[in-house]
Tab-separated table of C-alpha atoms in Angstrom:
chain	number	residue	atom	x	y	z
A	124	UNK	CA	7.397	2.833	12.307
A	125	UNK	CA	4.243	2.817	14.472
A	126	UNK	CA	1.016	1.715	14.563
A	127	UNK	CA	-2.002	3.087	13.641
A	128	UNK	CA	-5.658	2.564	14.688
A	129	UNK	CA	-7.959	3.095	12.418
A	130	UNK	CA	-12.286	2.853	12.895
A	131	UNK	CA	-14.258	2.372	9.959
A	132	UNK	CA	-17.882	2.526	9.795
A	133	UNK	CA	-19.630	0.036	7.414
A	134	UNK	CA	-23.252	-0.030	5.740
A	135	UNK	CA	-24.150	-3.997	5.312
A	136	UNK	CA	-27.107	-5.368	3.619
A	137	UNK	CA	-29.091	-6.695	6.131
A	138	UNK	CA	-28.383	-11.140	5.452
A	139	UNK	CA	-24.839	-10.027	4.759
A	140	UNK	CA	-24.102	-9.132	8.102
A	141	UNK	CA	-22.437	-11.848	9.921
A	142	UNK	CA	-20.863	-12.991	6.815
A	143	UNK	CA	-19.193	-9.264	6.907
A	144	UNK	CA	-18.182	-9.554	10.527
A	145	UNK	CA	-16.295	-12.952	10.241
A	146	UNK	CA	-14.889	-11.400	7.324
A	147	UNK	CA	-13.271	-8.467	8.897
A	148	UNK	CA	-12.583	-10.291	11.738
A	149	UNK	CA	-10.193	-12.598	9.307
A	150	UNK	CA	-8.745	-8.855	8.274
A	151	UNK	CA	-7.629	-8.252	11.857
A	152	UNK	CA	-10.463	-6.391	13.537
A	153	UNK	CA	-9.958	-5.899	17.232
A	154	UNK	CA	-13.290	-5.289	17.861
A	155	UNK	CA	-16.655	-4.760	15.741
A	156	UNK	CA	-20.130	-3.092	17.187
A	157	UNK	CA	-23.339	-2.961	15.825
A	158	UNK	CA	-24.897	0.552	15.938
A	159	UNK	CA	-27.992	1.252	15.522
A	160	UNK	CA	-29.123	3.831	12.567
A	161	UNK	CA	-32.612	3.792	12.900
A	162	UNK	CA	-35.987	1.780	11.440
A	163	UNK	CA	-33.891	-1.441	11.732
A	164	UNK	CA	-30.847	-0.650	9.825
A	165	UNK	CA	-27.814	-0.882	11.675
A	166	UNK	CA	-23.771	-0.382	10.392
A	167	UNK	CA	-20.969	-2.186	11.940
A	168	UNK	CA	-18.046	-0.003	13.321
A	169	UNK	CA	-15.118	-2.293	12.872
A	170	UNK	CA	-11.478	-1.136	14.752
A	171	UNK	CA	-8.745	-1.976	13.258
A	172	UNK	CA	-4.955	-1.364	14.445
A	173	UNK	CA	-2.308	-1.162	11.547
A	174	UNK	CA	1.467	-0.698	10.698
A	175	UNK	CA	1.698	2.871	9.847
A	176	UNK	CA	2.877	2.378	6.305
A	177	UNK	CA	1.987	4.290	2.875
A	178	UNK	CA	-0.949	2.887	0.987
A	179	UNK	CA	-1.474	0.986	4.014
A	180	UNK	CA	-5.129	1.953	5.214
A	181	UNK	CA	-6.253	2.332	1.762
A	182	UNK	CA	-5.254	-1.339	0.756
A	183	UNK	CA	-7.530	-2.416	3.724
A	184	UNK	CA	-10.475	0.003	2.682
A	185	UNK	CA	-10.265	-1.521	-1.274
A	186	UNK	CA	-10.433	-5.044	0.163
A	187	UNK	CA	-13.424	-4.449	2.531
A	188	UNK	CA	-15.188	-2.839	-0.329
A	189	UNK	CA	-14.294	-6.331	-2.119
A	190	UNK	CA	-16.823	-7.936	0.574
A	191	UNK	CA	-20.104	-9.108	-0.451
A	192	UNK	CA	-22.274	-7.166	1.239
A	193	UNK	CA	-20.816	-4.298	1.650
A	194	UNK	CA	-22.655	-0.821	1.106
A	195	UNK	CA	-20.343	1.441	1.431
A	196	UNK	CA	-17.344	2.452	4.282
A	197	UNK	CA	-16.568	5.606	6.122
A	198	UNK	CA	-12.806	6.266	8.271
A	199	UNK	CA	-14.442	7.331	11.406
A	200	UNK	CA	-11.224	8.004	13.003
A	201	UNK	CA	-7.429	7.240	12.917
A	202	UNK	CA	-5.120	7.688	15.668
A	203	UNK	CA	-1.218	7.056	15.777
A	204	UNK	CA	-0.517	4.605	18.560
């Protein structure tokens, strides 16, 4: 099996934020941006790189959802590696 990289998009509340980051960092993000929405809010787009397994991506979306904080979450993309 490969790999799979995956790029969410996440709406924090606003003193959540770095909490959220260490967080998915502990998940295995590669890499996580702040991006700008607009009147102050910003999301985080957090880029993750998986095994390509069944259930797999879905697991990880359930447990970021878990995350205090944690608005709601978008698949941005997903690319076999």
């Amino acid at each position: 099996m490969g790999e799979v990289a995956v790029i969410y998009k996440i709406n924090p509340s606003l003193d959540k934020k770095e909490e959220i980051k260490k967080k998915l960092t502990e998940f295995g993000a590669k890499e996580i941006k702040e991006e700008e929405i607009g009147f102050g809010i910003t999301s985080l787009k957090a880029i993750f790189v998986l095994p390509d397994k069944p259930n797999y991506v879905e697991e990880l979306e359930k447990k970021i959802l878990k995350i205090e904080g944690v608005n709601s979450i978008q698949v941005e993309g997903t690319s076999l590696i």
